[in-house]
Coordinates of C-alpha atoms in Angstrom, one line a residue:
Chain A
M1468 CA 58.5 15.2 49.6
A1469 CA 57.9 12.3 47.2
G1470 CA 55.0 10.0 46.9
S1471 CA 52.0 12.0 48.2
L1472 CA 48.5 10.6 47.9
L1473 CA 45.9 13.2 46.8
V1474 CA 42.4 12.5 48.0
S1475 CA 39.7 14.6 46.3
T1476 CA 36.5 14.7 48.2
R1477 CA 33.1 16.4 48.5
K1478 CA 34.5 18.8 51.0
G1479 CA 38.1 19.4 50.0
L1480 CA 41.4 18.0 48.8
F1481 CA 43.5 16.1 51.3
V1482 CA 47.2 15.5 50.8
M1483 CA 48.4 12.4 52.5
T1484 CA 51.7 10.6 52.9
P1485 CA 51.6 7.2 51.2
D1486 CA 50.7 5.5 54.4
G1487 CA 47.8 7.8 54.9
R1488 CA 48.7 10.6 57.3
I1489 CA 47.1 13.8 56.3
E1490 CA 49.7 16.5 55.7
R1491 CA 47.7 19.3 54.2
A1492 CA 44.2 20.2 53.1
A1493 CA 43.1 22.6 50.4
F1494 CA 39.7 23.9 49.3
L1495 CA 38.2 22.8 52.6
G1496 CA 34.4 22.7 52.4
E1497 CA 34.4 22.8 48.6
P1498 CA 33.7 19.8 46.3
V1499 CA 36.9 18.7 44.5
N1500 CA 35.9 16.1 42.0
L1501 CA 39.3 15.4 40.5
T1502 CA 43.0 16.1 41.0
G1503 CA 45.7 15.4 38.3
I1504 CA 49.4 15.6 38.2
D1505 CA 51.4 16.5 35.2
P1506 CA 54.4 14.2 35.3
R1507 CA 56.5 16.5 33.1
D1508 CA 56.6 19.5 35.3
G1509 CA 55.1 18.2 38.5
A1510 CA 52.1 20.6 38.4
W1511 CA 49.0 19.6 40.3
Y1512 CA 45.6 20.4 38.8
A1513 CA 42.4 20.4 40.9
A1514 CA 38.9 20.5 39.3
L1515 CA 36.2 21.9 41.6
D1516 CA 32.5 21.6 41.1
L1517 CA 31.1 24.5 43.1
G1518 CA 27.4 23.8 42.3
H1519 CA 26.0 27.3 42.4
F1520 CA 29.0 28.9 40.9
G1521 CA 30.1 26.3 38.3
T1522 CA 33.1 24.3 37.5
K1523 CA 36.5 25.8 38.4
L1524 CA 40.1 24.7 37.7
H1525 CA 43.2 25.5 39.9
R1526 CA 46.9 24.7 39.5
S1527 CA 49.6 24.4 42.0
D1528 CA 53.3 24.5 41.1
D1529 CA 54.5 23.9 44.6
R1530 CA 52.9 20.6 45.5
G1531 CA 49.8 22.1 47.0
E1532 CA 51.2 24.8 49.1
S1533 CA 49.5 27.5 46.9
W1534 CA 46.9 27.4 44.2
A1535 CA 46.0 29.7 41.3
E1536 CA 42.7 29.7 39.5
L1537 CA 42.9 28.9 35.7
A1538 CA 40.5 29.3 32.9
V1539 CA 37.9 26.6 32.4
P1540 CA 36.8 25.0 29.1
A1541 CA 33.9 26.9 27.5
Y1542 CA 31.5 25.6 24.9
P1543 CA 31.1 27.8 21.9
E1544 CA 27.9 29.7 21.0
G1545 CA 25.3 27.4 19.5
A1546 CA 26.8 24.1 20.8
T1547 CA 24.1 21.7 22.0
I1548 CA 24.1 18.6 24.2
S1549 CA 23.2 15.3 22.5
A1550 CA 20.4 13.3 23.8
G1551 CA 20.5 9.7 22.7
D1552 CA 18.2 8.6 25.5
G1553 CA 15.5 11.1 24.8
K1554 CA 16.4 13.9 27.1
A1555 CA 15.5 17.3 25.6
T1556 CA 18.3 19.0 23.5
Q1557 CA 19.9 21.8 25.5
P1558 CA 22.6 24.4 25.0
A1559 CA 25.9 22.9 26.0
T1560 CA 27.5 24.5 29.0
L1561 CA 30.3 23.2 31.1
R1562 CA 29.0 21.0 33.9
G1563 CA 32.2 19.4 35.1
I1564 CA 35.7 18.4 34.4
W1565 CA 35.8 14.6 34.6
S1566 CA 39.3 13.8 33.3
L1567 CA 42.7 15.4 32.8
A1568 CA 45.7 14.1 30.9
Y1569 CA 49.0 15.5 29.7
G1570 CA 50.8 15.5 26.4
G1571 CA 54.2 14.0 25.7
A1572 CA 57.6 15.7 26.1
D1573 CA 57.2 16.9 22.5
Q1574 CA 54.0 18.9 23.5
P1575 CA 55.0 21.1 26.4
G1576 CA 52.1 22.8 28.1
R1577 CA 49.6 20.4 26.5
V1578 CA 46.8 19.4 28.8
W1579 CA 43.7 17.5 27.8
A1580 CA 40.4 17.9 29.7
G1581 CA 37.4 15.6 29.3
T1582 CA 34.1 17.2 30.4
V1583 CA 30.4 16.8 31.0
P1584 CA 28.5 17.3 28.7
G1585 CA 30.8 15.4 26.4
G1586 CA 33.3 17.8 25.0
L1587 CA 37.0 17.1 24.9
F1588 CA 39.2 20.2 25.3
R1589 CA 42.9 20.9 24.9
S1590 CA 45.2 23.5 26.3
D1591 CA 48.7 24.2 25.1
D1592 CA 49.6 26.7 27.9
R1593 CA 49.1 24.6 31.0
G1594 CA 45.4 25.3 31.4
E1595 CA 45.5 29.0 30.9
S1596 CA 43.3 28.7 27.8
W1597 CA 41.2 25.9 26.3
Q1598 CA 40.0 24.9 22.8
L1599 CA 37.2 22.5 22.1
V1600 CA 38.4 19.5 20.1
E1601 CA 35.9 19.9 17.3
G1602 CA 36.9 16.7 15.5
L1603 CA 35.2 14.7 18.3
W1604 CA 32.5 17.2 19.1
D1605 CA 31.4 17.3 15.5
E1606 CA 31.3 13.5 15.2
P1607 CA 27.8 12.7 14.0
S1608 CA 27.3 9.7 16.3
R1609 CA 27.6 12.0 19.3
A1610 CA 23.9 12.4 18.9
N1611 CA 23.6 8.8 20.2
W1612 CA 25.6 9.5 23.3
F1613 CA 23.8 9.9 26.6
G1614 CA 24.6 10.5 30.2
G1615 CA 25.8 7.7 32.5
G1616 CA 26.5 8.8 36.1
T1617 CA 25.7 12.3 35.0
D1618 CA 22.7 13.8 33.2
A1619 CA 24.7 14.4 30.0
P1620 CA 27.7 12.4 28.5
S1621 CA 31.0 12.6 30.3
I1622 CA 34.5 12.1 29.0
H1623 CA 36.0 10.5 32.1
S1624 CA 39.1 8.8 30.7
I1625 CA 41.9 10.1 28.5
V1626 CA 44.9 7.9 27.6
V1627 CA 47.8 9.5 25.7
D1628 CA 50.1 6.9 24.0
P1629 CA 53.5 7.3 25.6
R1630 CA 55.1 6.4 22.2
D1631 CA 53.2 8.9 20.1
S1632 CA 51.6 12.0 21.7
K1633 CA 49.3 12.5 18.7
R1634 CA 47.6 9.2 19.5
V1635 CA 45.0 9.6 22.2
F1636 CA 42.1 7.5 23.4
V1637 CA 39.1 8.7 25.3
A1638 CA 36.3 6.9 26.9
V1639 CA 32.8 8.3 27.3
S1640 CA 29.8 7.4 29.5
C1641 CA 27.8 6.6 27.4
G1642 CA 29.5 7.0 24.1
G1643 CA 32.1 4.4 23.7
V1644 CA 35.9 4.4 23.4
W1645 CA 37.4 6.7 20.7
E1646 CA 40.9 7.0 19.2
T1647 CA 42.7 9.7 17.4
V1648 CA 46.0 9.3 15.7
D1649 CA 46.3 12.9 14.4
D1650 CA 46.2 14.9 17.6
G1651 CA 42.4 15.1 17.8
A1652 CA 41.6 16.1 14.2
T1653 CA 39.8 12.8 13.4
W1654 CA 38.4 10.1 15.6
T1655 CA 37.4 6.4 15.3
V1656 CA 35.2 4.5 17.7
R1657 CA 36.9 1.4 19.2
C1658 CA 34.4 -0.8 20.9
S1659 CA 34.5 -4.0 18.9
G1660 CA 33.6 -6.8 21.3
M1661 CA 31.8 -4.7 23.8
S1662 CA 28.1 -5.2 24.5
A1663 CA 25.6 -3.2 26.5
A1664 CA 22.9 -5.2 28.3
Y1665 CA 21.1 -2.1 29.4
M1666 CA 20.0 -1.2 25.8
P1667 CA 17.2 -2.6 23.7
P1668 CA 18.3 -5.7 22.0
E1669 CA 18.8 -4.1 18.6
R1670 CA 21.2 -1.5 20.0
R1671 CA 23.3 -3.6 22.4
D1672 CA 26.3 -3.9 20.1
D1673 CA 26.2 -0.3 18.9
P1674 CA 29.7 1.0 19.6
T1675 CA 28.5 4.6 20.2
I1676 CA 26.3 3.8 23.2
Q1677 CA 28.7 1.7 25.2
D1678 CA 29.3 2.7 28.8
P1679 CA 33.0 2.2 29.6
H1680 CA 33.2 3.4 33.2
H1681 CA 37.0 3.7 33.1
L1682 CA 39.8 3.1 30.5
V1683 CA 43.4 2.6 31.4
S1684 CA 46.5 1.4 29.5
C1685 CA 49.7 -0.1 30.8
P1686 CA 52.5 2.6 30.6
A1687 CA 55.1 0.0 29.6
A1688 CA 52.9 -1.9 27.2
P1689 CA 50.3 0.7 25.9
D1690 CA 48.7 -1.7 23.5
V1691 CA 47.2 -3.5 26.5
M1692 CA 44.1 -1.6 27.7
W1693 CA 41.6 -2.4 30.4
V1694 CA 38.0 -1.1 30.6
Q1695 CA 35.7 -1.5 33.5
H1696 CA 32.4 -1.3 31.6
H1697 CA 28.8 -0.9 32.9
N1698 CA 28.3 -4.5 32.0
G1699 CA 31.6 -6.1 32.9
I1700 CA 35.3 -6.1 32.4
F1701 CA 37.0 -5.9 29.0
V1702 CA 40.6 -6.2 28.0
S1703 CA 42.3 -5.4 24.7
T1704 CA 45.8 -6.5 23.7
D1705 CA 45.7 -4.7 20.3
A1706 CA 45.3 -1.0 21.4
A1707 CA 41.5 -1.1 21.5
R1708 CA 41.1 -2.7 18.0
S1709 CA 39.2 -5.5 19.7
W1710 CA 38.0 -6.2 23.2
R1711 CA 37.5 -9.4 25.1
E1712 CA 35.2 -9.8 28.1
V1713 CA 36.6 -11.4 31.2
K1714 CA 34.7 -12.4 34.4
A1715 CA 35.7 -11.7 37.9
E1716 CA 34.1 -13.1 41.1
P1717 CA 32.2 -12.1 43.1
S1718 CA 31.2 -9.5 40.5
S1719 CA 32.4 -7.8 37.4
F1720 CA 30.5 -4.6 38.0
G1721 CA 32.3 -1.6 39.3
F1722 CA 33.7 1.8 38.3
G1723 CA 37.5 2.0 38.7
V1724 CA 40.3 -0.1 37.2
V1725 CA 44.1 0.3 37.5
V1726 CA 46.8 -1.6 35.7
H1727 CA 50.3 -2.4 36.9
P1728 CA 52.8 0.1 35.4
R1729 CA 55.1 -2.6 33.9
D1730 CA 53.1 -5.8 33.9
P1731 CA 50.1 -5.3 31.6
M1732 CA 48.4 -8.6 32.6
R1733 CA 47.9 -7.3 36.2
A1734 CA 44.9 -5.2 37.0
W1735 CA 42.8 -4.4 40.0
F1736 CA 39.1 -3.6 40.5
V1737 CA 36.7 -2.8 43.4
P1738 CA 33.4 -4.5 42.6
A1739 CA 29.8 -3.8 43.6
I1740 CA 26.9 -6.2 43.1
K1741 CA 25.5 -4.8 39.9
D1742 CA 24.3 -1.6 38.2
E1743 CA 21.0 -1.3 40.1
R1744 CA 22.5 -2.3 43.4
R1745 CA 25.8 -0.4 43.9
I1746 CA 27.0 -1.9 47.2
P1747 CA 29.6 -4.7 47.9
V1748 CA 28.4 -8.3 47.4
D1749 CA 27.2 -9.6 50.8
G1750 CA 28.3 -6.4 52.5
A1751 CA 31.9 -7.5 52.2
L1752 CA 34.3 -5.0 50.6
V1753 CA 36.9 -6.7 48.3
V1754 CA 39.4 -5.9 45.7
T1755 CA 39.7 -8.2 42.7
H1756 CA 43.1 -8.7 41.1
T1757 CA 44.2 -10.6 38.0
R1758 CA 47.8 -11.5 37.2
D1759 CA 47.1 -13.3 33.9
G1760 CA 45.1 -10.8 31.8
G1761 CA 41.8 -11.7 33.3
E1762 CA 42.0 -15.5 32.9
S1763 CA 41.7 -15.7 36.7
F1764 CA 41.1 -13.3 39.6
E1765 CA 42.1 -13.4 43.2
I1766 CA 39.9 -11.8 45.8
Q1767 CA 41.7 -9.5 48.2
R1768 CA 40.0 -9.2 51.6
E1769 CA 42.8 -8.8 54.1
G1770 CA 42.3 -5.6 56.0
L1771 CA 38.9 -4.7 54.3
P1772 CA 35.6 -4.8 56.2
Q1773 CA 33.8 -8.1 55.6
T1774 CA 30.4 -7.3 57.2
H1775 CA 28.0 -4.5 56.6
A1776 CA 30.2 -2.5 54.4
Y1777 CA 28.4 -0.4 51.9
D1778 CA 31.3 1.5 50.3
L1779 CA 31.2 2.3 46.6
V1780 CA 34.4 3.3 44.9
Y1781 CA 34.1 5.7 42.0
R1782 CA 36.0 5.4 38.8
H1783 CA 38.8 7.8 39.7
A1784 CA 39.0 6.7 43.3
L1785 CA 41.3 3.7 42.8
A1786 CA 45.0 4.5 42.1
I1787 CA 48.3 2.7 41.7
D1788 CA 51.8 4.3 42.1
E1789 CA 54.8 4.1 39.8
S1790 CA 56.2 1.1 41.7
G1791 CA 53.1 -1.0 41.1
D1792 CA 53.2 -2.1 44.8
R1793 CA 51.3 0.8 46.4
L1794 CA 47.6 1.2 45.7
A1795 CA 45.0 3.2 47.3
F1796 CA 41.2 3.7 47.1
G1797 CA 38.6 5.8 48.7
S1798 CA 34.8 5.3 49.0
T1799 CA 31.6 7.2 49.0
T1800 CA 31.4 6.6 52.7
G1801 CA 34.6 8.5 53.3
N1802 CA 36.9 5.5 53.9
V1803 CA 40.4 5.3 52.5
W1804 CA 42.5 2.1 52.3
V1805 CA 46.1 1.7 51.2
T1806 CA 48.4 -1.2 50.5
A1807 CA 52.2 -1.5 50.0
D1808 CA 52.2 -5.0 48.7
G1809 CA 49.9 -5.1 45.8
G1810 CA 46.8 -5.7 47.9
A1811 CA 47.9 -8.7 49.9
R1812 CA 47.2 -6.6 52.9
W1813 CA 45.1 -3.4 52.9
Q1814 CA 45.1 -0.9 55.7
A1815 CA 42.4 1.6 56.5
V1816 CA 43.9 5.1 56.9
S1817 CA 40.7 7.1 57.4
H1818 CA 37.1 6.3 58.3
H1819 CA 35.7 9.8 58.5
L1820 CA 36.6 11.8 55.4
P1821 CA 33.9 13.3 53.2
P1822 CA 32.7 11.1 50.3
V1823 CA 35.8 10.4 48.2
Y1824 CA 35.6 11.3 44.5
A1825 CA 39.1 10.6 43.4
V1826 CA 42.6 9.5 44.6
T1827 CA 45.8 9.8 42.8
Y1828 CA 49.5 9.5 43.5
A1829 CA 51.8 12.6 43.1
Chain B
M788 CA 1.7 -7.6 17.9
P789 CA 3.6 -4.8 19.6
A790 CA 5.7 -5.8 22.6
L791 CA 6.8 -3.6 25.5
T792 CA 9.8 -4.7 27.6
F793 CA 10.6 -3.1 31.0
A794 CA 14.3 -3.5 31.7
R795 CA 15.3 -5.4 34.8
P796 CA 16.1 -2.2 36.9
I797 CA 12.5 -1.1 36.5
A798 CA 10.8 -4.5 36.5
R799 CA 12.5 -5.5 39.7
W800 CA 10.2 -3.2 41.7
L801 CA 7.4 -5.7 41.0
P802 CA 7.1 -8.4 43.7
D803 CA 8.4 -11.7 42.5
Q804 CA 9.6 -10.4 39.2
D805 CA 13.1 -11.7 38.3
G806 CA 14.6 -10.1 35.2
E807 CA 13.0 -8.0 32.5
L808 CA 9.3 -8.1 31.9
T809 CA 7.6 -8.1 28.5
V810 CA 4.0 -7.3 27.8
E811 CA 2.4 -7.9 24.3
R812 CA -0.8 -6.1 23.4
P813 CA -2.5 -5.2 20.0
A814 CA -1.9 -1.4 20.7
K815 CA -1.9 1.2 18.0
T816 CA 0.1 3.8 19.8
L817 CA 2.9 4.0 22.4
R818 CA 0.5 5.5 24.9
A819 CA -2.0 2.7 24.4
L820 CA 0.7 0.0 24.8
L821 CA 2.0 1.7 28.0
E822 CA -1.5 2.0 29.4
A823 CA -2.2 -1.7 28.7
A824 CA 1.0 -2.6 30.5
F825 CA 0.2 -0.3 33.4
A826 CA -3.3 -1.9 33.6
D827 CA -1.6 -5.2 34.2
H828 CA 1.1 -3.8 36.4
P829 CA -0.2 -0.5 38.0
T830 CA 2.9 -0.3 40.2
L831 CA 5.1 0.5 37.3
R832 CA 3.2 3.6 36.2
G833 CA 4.8 5.8 38.8
Y834 CA 8.3 4.5 38.0
V835 CA 8.0 5.3 34.3
L836 CA 5.8 8.5 34.3
D837 CA 5.6 11.4 36.6
E838 CA 2.4 12.8 38.0
R839 CA 1.8 14.7 34.8
G840 CA 2.1 11.7 32.6
V841 CA 5.5 12.6 31.2
V842 CA 8.3 10.0 30.9
R843 CA 10.6 10.6 33.9
H844 CA 13.8 12.4 33.3
H845 CA 16.0 9.4 34.0
V846 CA 13.8 6.9 32.1
A847 CA 14.4 6.2 28.5
V848 CA 11.9 4.8 26.0
F849 CA 13.1 3.2 22.8
V850 CA 10.7 2.3 19.9
D851 CA 12.3 -0.2 17.6
G852 CA 15.7 0.8 18.9
V853 CA 15.2 4.6 18.5
S854 CA 14.8 6.8 21.6
I855 CA 11.7 8.9 21.7
T856 CA 12.7 12.6 21.7
D857 CA 9.7 14.2 23.3
K858 CA 9.0 12.6 26.7
S859 CA 5.6 14.3 26.9
D860 CA 4.3 13.0 23.5
L861 CA 3.3 9.3 23.7
D862 CA 0.9 9.4 20.8
Q863 CA 3.2 8.1 18.2
T864 CA 1.9 5.2 16.1
L865 CA 3.4 1.8 16.5
A866 CA 4.1 -0.6 13.7
P867 CA 2.3 -3.9 14.0
E868 CA 5.3 -5.7 15.3
A869 CA 6.9 -2.8 17.2
S870 CA 9.3 -3.4 19.9
V871 CA 9.3 -0.9 22.8
F872 CA 12.0 -0.9 25.4
V873 CA 11.8 1.0 28.7
M874 CA 15.0 1.4 30.6
Q875 CA 16.6 3.5 33.3
A876 CA 18.9 6.2 32.0
L877 CA 22.3 5.3 33.5
S878 CA 23.0 7.5 36.5
G879 CA 24.2 7.5 40.0
G880 CA 27.1 5.8 41.6

């Protein structure tokens, strides 16, 4: 069974064929906020947010037939949550796993986990145990970070350089884009060119309060990176050393971004009107696609509802497969669409799933 | 004199207000400046403060680019040319 589509929702994980037929469900009734696939060993990881009972992590080594609960990241005694927007300082406790990434072939067992409230953790035993990455946690500017989408800061994007496993990028809402080249020991903020219109004027260019909603890089050309930011779309061609804003119509506001696996100039977005009105422009759901690094965008509408659509697509709910032809996205209204031709034609495969938190190809 | 700016996501709840709203008043404290702004725009009080007069959990107040750290203490003194910025904490989806 190759090419499954994993749809993480508020009430379970649904395993679909690429064309959208549900083959299996797991964790029915429970909130699954993220599912990840380790490309090295094929393991599936599912992050659950059980509300009353906290964040949980499960792994399947048989493509979802069975699952085993793992340890979850734990904040050390005395750790506190930063509060750059004036929220009271609180003890840091795990509130959610918002990103998962995997080391290179030279780091077997390495899994990275980005969490709310802002800690990055690493495991070297396939999630059986976790260590806080203190180099980032102890970064003084973390005191500037604040929540975006969650009450406290979230590390929602982790990009491991496929050429060098010790070089890792993370993106934080709201705390900017950060790079390590020494496997997490030291970190440098990489937001040159980004600007945050939501901040007071004297803070808008502060790199440590930027709100990148999602960060991705092109697997075949990792120096090209894309960010869907709270205030627009940014692209870098120099591995995040500098960022350039590009404009899409009908809107540059959104959460998710995917890049073609081999053509770094091609990226897709699902826009909403703007930050304080998170619904599609004119009630017409569209995908925007650039083939030229953001110089121009085409608007994909074929197969998507064009009247009274109020779907919002979260940052992890837009996915592209290894071929670059198949994409999928799911919405807060429980709809899922897929395409087999890069978005020229989209097809709805479900209209009545629970709210979709994340989709990914396995 | 001190100026208070309500960011667009807050100011938009005023009828006919397009974009952010700035109010200038010769206020000595943050509380006095907020009260002066609320006197002009009473609708905004309930968007910024809760019923106990505390800055709402998802509202942030910056004075000269620095966030206040105690949302129940609005008595801090303002510099003569202070710039106060009231914004929504980024949340939701």
